[in-house]
PDB file of C-alpha atoms and ligand atoms in Angstrom:
ATOM      1  CA  MET F   4      51.992  75.699 -78.540  1.00 74.00           C
ATOM      2  CA  GLU F   5      51.302  78.863 -76.881  1.00 79.00           C
ATOM      3  CA  VAL F   6      53.168  79.036 -73.471  1.00 91.00           C
ATOM      4  CA  LEU F   7      52.745  81.689 -71.124  1.00 95.00           C
ATOM      5  CA  THR F   8      54.454  84.695 -70.672  1.00 97.00           C
ATOM      6  CA  GLN F   9      54.742  86.465 -67.159  1.00 97.00           C
ATOM      7  CA  GLU F  10      56.120  89.945 -65.989  1.00 98.00           C
ATOM      8  CA  ILE F  11      58.291  89.455 -63.370  1.00 98.00           C
ATOM      9  CA  GLN F  12      58.238  92.767 -61.166  1.00 96.00           C
ATOM     10  CA  LEU F  13      61.444  94.526 -60.449  1.00 96.00           C
ATOM     11  CA  LYS F  14      61.555  98.133 -58.014  1.00 94.00           C
ATOM     12  CA  ASN F  15      63.366 100.923 -58.491  1.00 93.00           C
ATOM     13  CA  THR F  16      64.102 100.214 -62.260  1.00 96.00           C
ATOM     14  CA  SER F  17      63.313 101.300 -65.702  1.00 97.00           C
ATOM     15  CA  ILE F  18      63.648  98.156 -66.969  1.00 98.00           C
ATOM     16  CA  ARG F  19      60.689  95.096 -67.657  1.00 98.00           C
ATOM     17  CA  LEU F  20      61.069  91.763 -67.194  1.00 98.00           C
ATOM     18  CA  PHE F  21      59.295  89.046 -68.904  1.00 98.00           C
ATOM     19  CA  ILE F  22      59.522  85.044 -68.393  1.00 98.00           C
ATOM     20  CA  LYS F  23      58.217  82.488 -71.057  1.00 98.00           C
ATOM     21  CA  ARG F  24      57.526  79.353 -69.404  1.00 97.00           C
ATOM     22  CA  GLU F  25      58.318  76.751 -71.472  1.00 96.00           C
ATOM     23  CA  ASP F  26      58.806  74.936 -68.320  1.00 94.00           C
ATOM     24  CA  LEU F  27      55.185  74.564 -68.041  1.00 93.00           C
ATOM     25  CA  ILE F  28      55.291  72.418 -71.465  1.00 89.00           C
ATOM     26  CA  HIS F  29      55.235  69.776 -69.332  1.00 83.00           C
ATOM     27  CA  PRO F  30      56.171  68.130 -65.676  1.00 75.00           C
ATOM     28  CA  PHE F  31      58.823  66.180 -66.353  1.00 73.00           C
ATOM     29  CA  ILE F  32      59.867  66.739 -69.602  1.00 79.00           C
ATOM     30  CA  SER F  33      62.433  70.243 -70.058  1.00 79.00           C
ATOM     31  CA  GLY F  34      60.365  72.610 -73.069  1.00 85.00           C
ATOM     32  CA  ASN F  35      63.425  73.169 -74.497  1.00 93.00           C
ATOM     33  CA  LYS F  36      64.292  68.835 -74.908  1.00 93.00           C
ATOM     34  CA  PHE F  37      60.375  69.011 -75.990  1.00 89.00           C
ATOM     35  CA  ARG F  38      61.237  71.477 -79.000  1.00 94.00           C
ATOM     36  CA  LYS F  39      64.158  70.092 -79.595  1.00 96.00           C
ATOM     37  CA  LEU F  40      63.076  66.129 -80.343  1.00 95.00           C
ATOM     38  CA  LYS F  41      59.911  67.282 -81.640  1.00 95.00           C
ATOM     39  CA  TYR F  42      61.221  67.212 -85.931  1.00 97.00           C
ATOM     40  CA  ASN F  43      63.529  64.534 -85.123  1.00 97.00           C
ATOM     41  CA  LEU F  44      60.855  62.254 -83.529  1.00 97.00           C
ATOM     42  CA  ILE F  45      59.010  63.119 -87.287  1.00 97.00           C
ATOM     43  CA  GLN F  46      62.144  62.081 -89.046  1.00 97.00           C
ATOM     44  CA  ALA F  47      62.558  58.534 -87.328  1.00 98.00           C
ATOM     45  CA  LYS F  48      59.222  57.401 -87.779  1.00 98.00           C
ATOM     46  CA  GLU F  49      59.473  59.239 -91.590  1.00 98.00           C
ATOM     47  CA  GLU F  50      61.979  56.291 -91.953  1.00 97.00           C
ATOM     48  CA  ASN F  51      60.323  53.893 -90.245  1.00 97.00           C
ATOM     49  CA  HIS F  52      62.866  53.247 -87.180  1.00 97.00           C
ATOM     50  CA  SER F  53      61.420  51.483 -84.502  1.00 97.00           C
ATOM     51  CA  THR F  54      64.352  52.488 -82.010  1.00 97.00           C
ATOM     52  CA  LEU F  55      65.849  55.936 -80.558  1.00 97.00           C
ATOM     53  CA  VAL F  56      69.128  55.731 -79.281  1.00 97.00           C
ATOM     54  CA  THR F  57      71.084  58.863 -77.218  1.00 96.00           C
ATOM     55  CA  PHE F  58      73.424  59.802 -74.543  1.00 95.00           C
ATOM     56  CA  GLY F  59      73.543  62.105 -71.216  1.00 95.00           C
ATOM     57  CA  GLY F  60      75.142  62.183 -67.522  1.00 92.00           C
ATOM     58  CA  ALA F  61      73.391  61.158 -64.461  1.00 88.00           C
ATOM     59  CA  PHE F  62      71.123  64.059 -64.152  1.00 89.00           C
ATOM     60  CA  SER F  63      70.013  64.973 -68.041  1.00 93.00           C
ATOM     61  CA  ASN F  64      67.176  66.525 -68.858  1.00 93.00           C
ATOM     62  CA  HIS F  65      68.015  65.302 -72.508  1.00 94.00           C
ATOM     63  CA  ILE F  66      67.241  61.646 -71.194  1.00 96.00           C
ATOM     64  CA  ALA F  67      64.494  62.419 -69.297  1.00 94.00           C
ATOM     65  CA  ALA F  68      62.787  63.650 -72.159  1.00 95.00           C
ATOM     66  CA  THR F  69      63.764  60.892 -74.981  1.00 96.00           C
ATOM     67  CA  ALA F  70      62.589  58.505 -72.762  1.00 97.00           C
ATOM     68  CA  TYR F  71      59.410  60.512 -72.255  1.00 95.00           C
ATOM     69  CA  ALA F  72      59.252  60.672 -75.755  1.00 95.00           C
ATOM     70  CA  GLY F  73      59.517  57.571 -77.404  1.00 97.00           C
ATOM     71  CA  LYS F  74      57.160  56.074 -74.541  1.00 97.00           C
ATOM     72  CA  GLU F  75      54.842  58.046 -75.975  1.00 94.00           C
ATOM     73  CA  ASN F  76      55.244  58.008 -79.643  1.00 96.00           C
ATOM     74  CA  GLY F  77      55.978  54.350 -79.587  1.00 97.00           C
ATOM     75  CA  PHE F  78      60.009  53.937 -80.153  1.00 98.00           C
ATOM     76  CA  LYS F  79      62.235  52.197 -78.072  1.00 98.00           C
ATOM     77  CA  THR F  80      64.011  53.555 -75.940  1.00 98.00           C
ATOM     78  CA  ILE F  81      68.317  53.833 -75.567  1.00 97.00           C
ATOM     79  CA  GLY F  82      70.057  56.009 -73.286  1.00 97.00           C
ATOM     80  CA  ILE F  83      74.122  55.462 -73.378  1.00 96.00           C
ATOM     81  CA  ILE F  84      75.209  56.522 -69.394  1.00 97.00           C
ATOM     82  CA  ARG F  85      78.346  58.510 -68.671  1.00 96.00           C
ATOM     83  CA  GLY F  86      79.495  56.693 -65.360  1.00 96.00           C
ATOM     84  CA  GLU F  87      79.674  53.158 -65.121  1.00 95.00           C
ATOM     85  CA  GLU F  88      79.578  53.295 -61.658  1.00 94.00           C
ATOM     86  CA  LEU F  89      75.900  54.604 -61.894  1.00 93.00           C
ATOM     87  CA  GLU F  90      74.603  51.405 -62.344  1.00 94.00           C
ATOM     88  CA  SER F  91      74.670  50.099 -59.230  1.00 95.00           C
ATOM     89  CA  LYS F  92      73.596  53.294 -57.879  1.00 92.00           C
ATOM     90  CA  ILE F  93      69.449  54.102 -59.411  1.00 93.00           C
ATOM     91  CA  ALA F  94      67.422  53.718 -57.159  1.00 91.00           C
ATOM     92  CA  ASP F  95      69.238  56.745 -55.819  1.00 89.00           C
ATOM     93  CA  ASN F  96      68.897  58.492 -59.223  1.00 93.00           C
ATOM     94  CA  PRO F  97      65.391  60.362 -60.014  1.00 92.00           C
ATOM     95  CA  THR F  98      65.960  60.825 -63.393  1.00 93.00           C
ATOM     96  CA  LEU F  99      67.896  57.393 -64.308  1.00 96.00           C
ATOM     97  CA  LEU F 100      64.248  55.549 -62.755  1.00 96.00           C
ATOM     98  CA  PHE F 101      61.912  58.102 -64.125  1.00 95.00           C
ATOM     99  CA  ALA F 102      63.615  57.197 -67.877  1.00 96.00           C
ATOM    100  CA  ARG F 103      63.365  53.220 -66.702  1.00 97.00           C
ATOM    101  CA  GLU F 104      59.977  53.544 -65.651  1.00 97.00           C
ATOM    102  CA  CYS F 105      59.054  54.665 -69.129  1.00 97.00           C
ATOM    103  CA  GLY F 106      60.724  51.938 -71.079  1.00 98.00           C
ATOM    104  CA  MET F 107      64.393  53.249 -71.445  1.00 98.00           C
ATOM    105  CA  LYS F 108      67.049  51.054 -71.558  1.00 96.00           C
ATOM    106  CA  PHE F 109      70.372  52.142 -70.060  1.00 96.00           C
ATOM    107  CA  VAL F 110      73.762  51.528 -71.344  1.00 95.00           C
ATOM    108  CA  PHE F 111      76.380  52.525 -68.867  1.00 96.00           C
ATOM    109  CA  VAL F 112      79.832  53.208 -69.946  1.00 96.00           C
ATOM    110  CA  THR F 113      83.473  54.534 -68.813  1.00 96.00           C
ATOM    111  CA  ARG F 114      83.983  58.408 -69.531  1.00 94.00           C
ATOM    112  CA  GLU F 115      86.543  56.998 -71.873  1.00 94.00           C
ATOM    113  CA  ASN F 116      84.032  55.002 -74.171  1.00 93.00           C
ATOM    114  CA  TYR F 117      81.932  58.086 -73.741  1.00 95.00           C
ATOM    115  CA  LYS F 118      83.881  59.999 -74.679  1.00 93.00           C
ATOM    116  CA  ILE F 119      85.021  58.339 -77.857  1.00 93.00           C
ATOM    117  CA  LYS F 120      80.241  57.724 -78.382  1.00 92.00           C
ATOM    118  CA  ASP F 121      80.392  59.219 -81.591  1.00 89.00           C
ATOM    119  CA  SER F 122      83.138  57.397 -83.298  1.00 93.00           C
ATOM    120  CA  SER F 123      82.088  55.156 -86.051  1.00 93.00           C
ATOM    121  CA  ASP F 124      84.184  52.033 -83.541  1.00 93.00           C
ATOM    122  CA  PHE F 125      81.914  52.943 -80.911  1.00 93.00           C
ATOM    123  CA  LEU F 126      78.671  53.729 -83.350  1.00 92.00           C
ATOM    124  CA  SER F 127      78.818  49.897 -85.018  1.00 94.00           C
ATOM    125  CA  GLN F 128      79.014  48.698 -82.148  1.00 93.00           C
ATOM    126  CA  LEU F 129      76.117  49.961 -80.616  1.00 92.00           C
ATOM    127  CA  ARG F 130      74.123  48.814 -83.942  1.00 94.00           C
ATOM    128  CA  TYR F 131      75.233  45.414 -83.731  1.00 95.00           C
ATOM    129  CA  ASP F 132      74.333  44.864 -79.736  1.00 93.00           C
ATOM    130  CA  PHE F 133      70.641  46.901 -81.041  1.00 92.00           C
ATOM    131  CA  GLY F 134      70.206  46.711 -84.134  1.00 94.00           C
ATOM    132  CA  ASP F 135      69.125  50.076 -86.162  1.00 95.00           C
ATOM    133  CA  PHE F 136      68.308  52.553 -84.970  1.00 97.00           C
ATOM    134  CA  TYR F 137      67.616  56.664 -84.872  1.00 97.00           C
ATOM    135  CA  LEU F 138      70.329  58.395 -83.390  1.00 96.00           C
ATOM    136  CA  ILE F 139      69.562  61.941 -81.276  1.00 95.00           C
ATOM    137  CA  PRO F 140      73.307  63.451 -80.541  1.00 91.00           C
ATOM    138  CA  GLU F 141      74.416  64.212 -77.134  1.00 88.00           C
ATOM    139  CA  GLY F 142      71.918  67.531 -75.688  1.00 84.00           C
ATOM    140  CA  GLY F 143      70.017  66.444 -78.568  1.00 86.00           C
ATOM    141  CA  THR F 144      71.435  69.602 -80.325  1.00 91.00           C
ATOM    142  CA  ASN F 145      70.980  69.266 -84.539  1.00 94.00           C
ATOM    143  CA  ASN F 146      69.421  70.328 -87.465  1.00 96.00           C
ATOM    144  CA  GLN F 147      65.902  68.687 -86.894  1.00 97.00           C
ATOM    145  CA  ALA F 148      66.172  70.645 -83.447  1.00 96.00           C
ATOM    146  CA  ILE F 149      67.749  73.460 -84.122  1.00 97.00           C
ATOM    147  CA  LYS F 150      63.491  73.839 -86.145  1.00 97.00           C
ATOM    148  CA  GLY F 151      62.088  72.919 -83.439  1.00 96.00           C
ATOM    149  CA  CYS F 152      64.397  75.382 -80.807  1.00 97.00           C
ATOM    150  CA  GLU F 153      62.788  78.241 -83.214  1.00 97.00           C
ATOM    151  CA  GLU F 154      59.068  77.704 -82.670  1.00 96.00           C
ATOM    152  CA  ILE F 155      59.680  79.314 -78.718  1.00 97.00           C
ATOM    153  CA  LEU F 156      59.435  82.556 -80.015  1.00 97.00           C
ATOM    154  CA  ASN F 157      56.225  83.312 -81.226  1.00 96.00           C
ATOM    155  CA  ASP F 158      55.416  86.830 -84.545  1.00 95.00           C
ATOM    156  CA  ASP F 159      54.493  88.585 -80.875  1.00 96.00           C
ATOM    157  CA  ASP F 160      58.118  88.287 -79.573  1.00 98.00           C
ATOM    158  CA  VAL F 161      59.639  90.448 -81.498  1.00 98.00           C
ATOM    159  CA  LYS F 162      58.983  93.519 -79.556  1.00 98.00           C
ATOM    160  CA  TYR F 163      61.962  92.450 -76.796  1.00 98.00           C
ATOM    161  CA  ASP F 164      65.141  94.051 -76.236  1.00 98.00           C
ATOM    162  CA  TYR F 165      66.564  91.371 -75.167  1.00 98.00           C
ATOM    163  CA  VAL F 166      66.532  87.790 -75.203  1.00 98.00           C
ATOM    164  CA  CYS F 167      67.891  85.801 -72.531  1.00 98.00           C
ATOM    165  CA  CYS F 168      68.290  82.304 -72.242  1.00 98.00           C
ATOM    166  CA  SER F 169      70.519  79.598 -70.646  1.00 98.00           C
ATOM    167  CA  VAL F 170      73.184  77.249 -72.645  1.00 97.00           C
ATOM    168  CA  GLY F 171      74.313  73.582 -72.699  1.00 95.00           C
ATOM    169  CA  THR F 172      74.792  72.709 -76.333  1.00 93.00           C
ATOM    170  CA  GLY F 173      74.516  75.680 -78.031  1.00 95.00           C
ATOM    171  CA  GLY F 174      71.754  74.311 -80.017  1.00 96.00           C
ATOM    172  CA  THR F 175      68.498  76.153 -77.811  1.00 97.00           C
ATOM    173  CA  ILE F 176      70.027  79.898 -78.821  1.00 97.00           C
ATOM    174  CA  SER F 177      70.069  78.894 -82.664  1.00 97.00           C
ATOM    175  CA  GLY F 178      66.999  78.634 -82.350  1.00 98.00           C
ATOM    176  CA  ILE F 179      65.956  81.789 -80.918  1.00 98.00           C
ATOM    177  CA  ILE F 180      69.113  83.165 -82.705  1.00 98.00           C
ATOM    178  CA  ASN F 181      67.213  82.207 -86.069  1.00 98.00           C
ATOM    179  CA  LYS F 182      63.833  83.248 -84.900  1.00 98.00           C
ATOM    180  CA  SER F 183      64.931  86.540 -83.993  1.00 98.00           C
ATOM    181  CA  ILE F 184      65.355  89.362 -85.730  1.00 98.00           C
ATOM    182  CA  ILE F 185      68.408  91.760 -86.171  1.00 98.00           C
ATOM    183  CA  GLU F 186      67.255  95.038 -83.975  1.00 98.00           C
ATOM    184  CA  GLN F 187      66.567  93.156 -81.214  1.00 98.00           C
ATOM    185  CA  ASN F 188      69.941  91.486 -78.840  1.00 98.00           C
ATOM    186  CA  ILE F 189      69.963  87.647 -77.900  1.00 98.00           C
ATOM    187  CA  LEU F 190      72.281  86.632 -74.963  1.00 98.00           C
ATOM    188  CA  GLY F 191      72.720  83.120 -74.186  1.00 98.00           C
ATOM    189  CA  PHE F 192      74.219  82.364 -70.944  1.00 98.00           C
ATOM    190  CA  PRO F 193      76.999  79.340 -70.994  1.00 97.00           C
ATOM    191  CA  SER F 194      75.975  76.839 -67.789  1.00 97.00           C
ATOM    192  CA  LEU F 195      79.547  75.438 -68.145  1.00 95.00           C
ATOM    193  CA  LYS F 196      82.677  76.126 -69.350  1.00 93.00           C
ATOM    194  CA  GLY F 197      84.741  76.429 -72.597  1.00 81.00           C
ATOM    195  CA  ASP F 198      85.262  78.605 -74.980  1.00 81.00           C
ATOM    196  CA  PHE F 199      83.970  75.571 -77.929  1.00 84.00           C
ATOM    197  CA  LEU F 200      80.254  76.819 -77.646  1.00 90.00           C
ATOM    198  CA  GLN F 201      80.740  80.480 -79.863  1.00 90.00           C
ATOM    199  CA  LYS F 202      82.290  77.754 -82.438  1.00 90.00           C
ATOM    200  CA  ASP F 203      79.340  75.411 -82.170  1.00 91.00           C
ATOM    201  CA  ILE F 204      76.140  78.343 -82.136  1.00 94.00           C
ATOM    202  CA  CYS F 205      78.353  80.119 -85.394  1.00 93.00           C
ATOM    203  CA  LYS F 206      77.493  76.459 -87.865  1.00 93.00           C
ATOM    204  CA  PHE F 207      73.697  76.320 -86.668  1.00 95.00           C
ATOM    205  CA  ALA F 208      73.048  80.247 -86.296  1.00 96.00           C
ATOM    206  CA  THR F 209      72.064  82.428 -89.329  1.00 96.00           C
ATOM    207  CA  LYS F 210      72.861  86.348 -87.337  1.00 96.00           C
ATOM    208  CA  GLN F 211      74.841  87.872 -85.647  1.00 97.00           C
ATOM    209  CA  ASN F 212      72.752  89.638 -83.214  1.00 98.00           C
ATOM    210  CA  TRP F 213      74.359  86.992 -79.810  1.00 98.00           C
ATOM    211  CA  LYS F 214      76.086  86.891 -77.658  1.00 97.00           C
ATOM    212  CA  LEU F 215      77.805  84.690 -74.420  1.00 97.00           C
ATOM    213  CA  ILE F 216      77.488  86.056 -71.215  1.00 97.00           C
ATOM    214  CA  THR F 217      80.051  83.561 -69.444  1.00 97.00           C
ATOM    215  CA  ASP F 218      80.435  84.784 -66.134  1.00 97.00           C
ATOM    216  CA  TYR F 219      77.978  83.046 -64.568  1.00 98.00           C
ATOM    217  CA  HIS F 220      78.333  78.989 -64.946  1.00 97.00           C
ATOM    218  CA  PHE F 221      78.753  78.679 -60.815  1.00 98.00           C
ATOM    219  CA  GLY F 222      82.754  76.892 -61.152  1.00 97.00           C
ATOM    220  CA  GLY F 223      81.314  74.142 -64.756  1.00 96.00           C
ATOM    221  CA  TYR F 224      78.411  72.464 -65.222  1.00 93.00           C
ATOM    222  CA  GLY F 225      76.608  70.792 -62.543  1.00 93.00           C
ATOM    223  CA  LYS F 226      78.759  72.648 -59.892  1.00 96.00           C
ATOM    224  CA  VAL F 227      76.505  75.683 -58.156  1.00 97.00           C
ATOM    225  CA  SER F 228      77.281  77.094 -54.722  1.00 97.00           C
ATOM    226  CA  ASP F 229      75.226  78.610 -51.580  1.00 97.00           C
ATOM    227  CA  GLU F 230      74.722  81.826 -53.141  1.00 98.00           C
ATOM    228  CA  LEU F 231      72.682  80.134 -56.425  1.00 98.00           C
ATOM    229  CA  ILE F 232      70.523  77.722 -53.977  1.00 98.00           C
ATOM    230  CA  LEU F 233      70.009  81.062 -51.818  1.00 98.00           C
ATOM    231  CA  PHE F 234      68.452  82.971 -55.270  1.00 98.00           C
ATOM    232  CA  ILE F 235      66.327  79.649 -56.922  1.00 98.00           C
ATOM    233  CA  ASN F 236      64.912  79.806 -53.241  1.00 98.00           C
ATOM    234  CA  VAL F 237      63.923  83.371 -52.571  1.00 98.00           C
ATOM    235  CA  PHE F 238      63.148  83.728 -56.871  1.00 98.00           C
ATOM    236  CA  PHE F 239      60.469  81.340 -55.750  1.00 98.00           C
ATOM    237  CA  LYS F 240      59.162  82.687 -52.622  1.00 97.00           C
ATOM    238  CA  LYS F 241      58.825  86.587 -54.564  1.00 97.00           C
ATOM    239  CA  TYR F 242      57.461  84.952 -57.443  1.00 97.00           C
ATOM    240  CA  LYS F 243      56.219  81.700 -57.097  1.00 97.00           C
ATOM    241  CA  ILE F 244      58.008  80.335 -60.319  1.00 97.00           C
ATOM    242  CA  PRO F 245      60.713  77.368 -59.024  1.00 97.00           C
ATOM    243  CA  LEU F 246      64.193  77.481 -61.535  1.00 98.00           C
ATOM    244  CA  ASP F 247      66.694  74.947 -61.372  1.00 97.00           C
ATOM    245  CA  PRO F 248      69.946  74.528 -60.523  1.00 97.00           C
ATOM    246  CA  ILE F 249      72.120  74.139 -63.572  1.00 96.00           C
ATOM    247  CA  TYR F 250      70.607  75.812 -66.382  1.00 97.00           C
ATOM    248  CA  THR F 251      67.652  78.660 -65.450  1.00 98.00           C
ATOM    249  CA  GLY F 252      68.995  79.266 -62.273  1.00 98.00           C
ATOM    250  CA  LYS F 253      71.900  80.174 -63.245  1.00 98.00           C
ATOM    251  CA  MET F 254      70.715  82.391 -66.014  1.00 98.00           C
ATOM    252  CA  VAL F 255      68.335  83.915 -64.532  1.00 98.00           C
ATOM    253  CA  PHE F 256      71.208  84.569 -61.763  1.00 98.00           C
ATOM    254  CA  GLY F 257      73.269  86.476 -64.404  1.00 98.00           C
ATOM    255  CA  VAL F 258      70.412  88.476 -65.360  1.00 98.00           C
ATOM    256  CA  ILE F 259      69.324  89.924 -62.430  1.00 98.00           C
ATOM    257  CA  ASP F 260      73.119  90.655 -61.666  1.00 98.00           C
ATOM    258  CA  LEU F 261      74.114  92.609 -65.308  1.00 98.00           C
ATOM    259  CA  ILE F 262      70.183  94.446 -64.549  1.00 98.00           C
ATOM    260  CA  ASN F 263      71.697  95.219 -60.885  1.00 97.00           C
ATOM    261  CA  LYS F 264      75.006  96.500 -63.009  1.00 97.00           C
ATOM    262  CA  ASN F 265      73.157  99.017 -65.145  1.00 97.00           C
ATOM    263  CA  TYR F 266      74.302  96.550 -68.736  1.00 98.00           C
ATOM    264  CA  PHE F 267      71.535  97.088 -69.949  1.00 98.00           C
ATOM    265  CA  PRO F 268      70.279 100.050 -71.006  1.00 98.00           C
ATOM    266  CA  GLU F 269      67.069 102.435 -69.978  1.00 97.00           C
ATOM    267  CA  ASP F 270      63.292 101.222 -70.998  1.00 98.00           C
ATOM    268  CA  SER F 271      64.736  97.649 -71.844  1.00 98.00           C
ATOM    269  CA  LYS F 272      62.208  95.176 -72.178  1.00 98.00           C
ATOM    270  CA  ILE F 273      63.809  91.562 -71.812  1.00 98.00           C
ATOM    271  CA  LEU F 274      62.240  88.489 -72.237  1.00 98.00           C
ATOM    272  CA  LEU F 275      63.743  84.974 -70.185  1.00 98.00           C
ATOM    273  CA  ILE F 276      62.986  82.015 -71.875  1.00 98.00           C
ATOM    274  CA  HIS F 277      62.604  79.269 -68.599  1.00 98.00           C
ATOM    275  CA  THR F 278      63.503  75.522 -70.440  1.00 97.00           C
ATOM    276  CA  GLY F 279      63.024  73.370 -67.837  1.00 95.00           C
ATOM    277  CA  GLY F 280      64.828  71.554 -66.278  1.00 94.00           C
ATOM    278  CA  ILE F 281      62.836  71.066 -63.204  1.00 93.00           C
ATOM    279  CA  GLN F 282      63.018  66.696 -62.764  1.00 89.00           C
ATOM    280  CA  GLY F 283      67.205  67.630 -61.900  1.00 91.00           C
ATOM    281  CA  VAL F 284      66.256  69.692 -58.178  1.00 94.00           C
ATOM    282  CA  GLN F 285      65.569  66.124 -57.186  1.00 92.00           C
ATOM    283  CA  GLY F 286      69.080  64.200 -58.013  1.00 92.00           C
ATOM    284  CA  MET F 287      70.634  68.183 -57.103  1.00 95.00           C
ATOM    285  CA  ASN F 288      68.798  68.191 -53.435  1.00 96.00           C
ATOM    286  CA  ASN F 289      69.844  64.162 -53.412  1.00 94.00           C
ATOM    287  CA  LYS F 290      74.177  65.626 -53.480  1.00 93.00           C
ATOM    288  CA  LEU F 291      73.701  68.537 -51.290  1.00 96.00           C
ATOM    289  CA  ILE F 292      71.758  66.520 -48.353  1.00 96.00           C
ATOM    290  CA  ASN F 293      74.961  64.762 -48.752  1.00 94.00           C
ATOM    291  CA  LYS F 294      77.415  67.460 -48.388  1.00 95.00           C
ATOM    292  CA  ASN F 295      74.935  68.987 -45.295  1.00 96.00           C
ATOM    293  CA  LEU F 296      74.391  71.809 -47.687  1.00 96.00           C
ATOM    294  CA  GLU F 297      70.888  73.872 -48.161  1.00 95.00           C
ATOM    295  CA  THR F 298      68.845  72.382 -50.692  1.00 97.00           C
ATOM    296  CA  ILE F 299      66.101  74.242 -53.043  1.00 98.00           C
ATOM    297  CA  LYS F 300      63.164  74.234 -52.154  1.00 96.00           C
ATOM    298  CA  PHE F 301      60.157  74.732 -53.630  1.00 94.00           C
ATOM    299  CA  ASP F 302      56.923  73.984 -51.207  1.00 83.00           C
ATOM    300  CA  VAL F 303      57.113  76.786 -48.381  1.00 67.00           C
TER     301      VAL F 303
HETATM  302  C1  LIG J 426      69.450  71.548 -71.910  1.00 75.34           C
HETATM  303  C2  LIG J 426      68.794  72.405 -71.313  1.00 75.34           C
HETATM  304  C3  LIG J 426      69.485  73.847 -72.281  1.00 75.34           C
HETATM  305  C4  LIG J 426      70.742  74.029 -72.582  1.00 75.34           C
HETATM  306  O1  LIG J 426      70.400  73.532 -74.046  1.00 75.34           O
HETATM  307  P1  LIG J 426      70.899  73.937 -75.229  1.00 75.34           P
HETATM  308  O2  LIG J 426      70.226  73.618 -76.729  1.00 75.34           O
HETATM  309  O3  LIG J 426      72.438  72.394 -74.939  1.00 75.34           O
HETATM  310  O4  LIG J 426      71.517  75.133 -75.299  1.00 75.34           O
HETATM  311  C5  LIG J 426      68.858  75.107 -71.269  1.00 75.34           C
HETATM  312  N1  LIG J 426      68.190  74.743 -70.238  1.00 75.34           N
HETATM  313  C6  LIG J 426      67.462  73.729 -69.769  1.00 75.34           C
HETATM  314  C7  LIG J 426      66.497  73.358 -68.998  1.00 75.34           C
HETATM  315  C8  LIG J 426      67.731  72.625 -70.264  1.00 75.34           C
HETATM  316  O5  LIG J 426      67.139  71.340 -70.100  1.00 75.34           O
END
């Protein structure tokens, strides 16, 4: 799959910035979630499974992607959703509406039960309720997913000095690290707080040419500020490239801030990976409207 790479024109710097448009792989499905599902779907088919089970929060790109991919590939899908209160609010939730239209069945669980979702008791109960299934972990990260994410970079991309991507569970960056060459620097921008990611990435990554930049989570997963929303809107006006507020907006904000702070050496070539996530914009805007805050605007 060949994906468009565009240059982002910067002023007053010798640095050249490029963006790989994985978001264009599909209008609803995050580019990296598509990559992460590819080999999982192949394995599920090989093992003759008819049902996929996975987990996610209210606006999960992974839930939307699994629901769609299941429909396209003839699997039943079951989404274990974090937060019992969401059951009565499906109609207000664009992600869950989309997943339901794709045929996904939901099991809404409390935050306490969600924490034990990987336990054997919880999984036995699911098998009792739904029969046999192929299990895809939260965020879709497993060995098959890393293999899919290794296909994000192609041989031509060795010309970039830096490759930057957003980090949720660390699967995407692990694939990028494995495909990169050791002369390249891979920078990950976590979209959430916490120091567990370093360990998770070490489990999958085969090289040490990477670093996490932890200053751009904007308060944690799903948290945004007026400054971030304004940045996303200005970026769209200038470059006509939409960014999502959960992942790619924070990463691109961080990279441009670091360029302004002279973090990168002169003449560096930087590649940003646009991992997608645009399906989540509407859900975020609904929340922002409820709080009387500035919304994300891609129609100007
Ligand atoms: C899930 C997601 C990420 C994070 O990917 P991980 O492999 O979990 O680190 C980044 N960007 C977007 C748009 C995503 O949906």
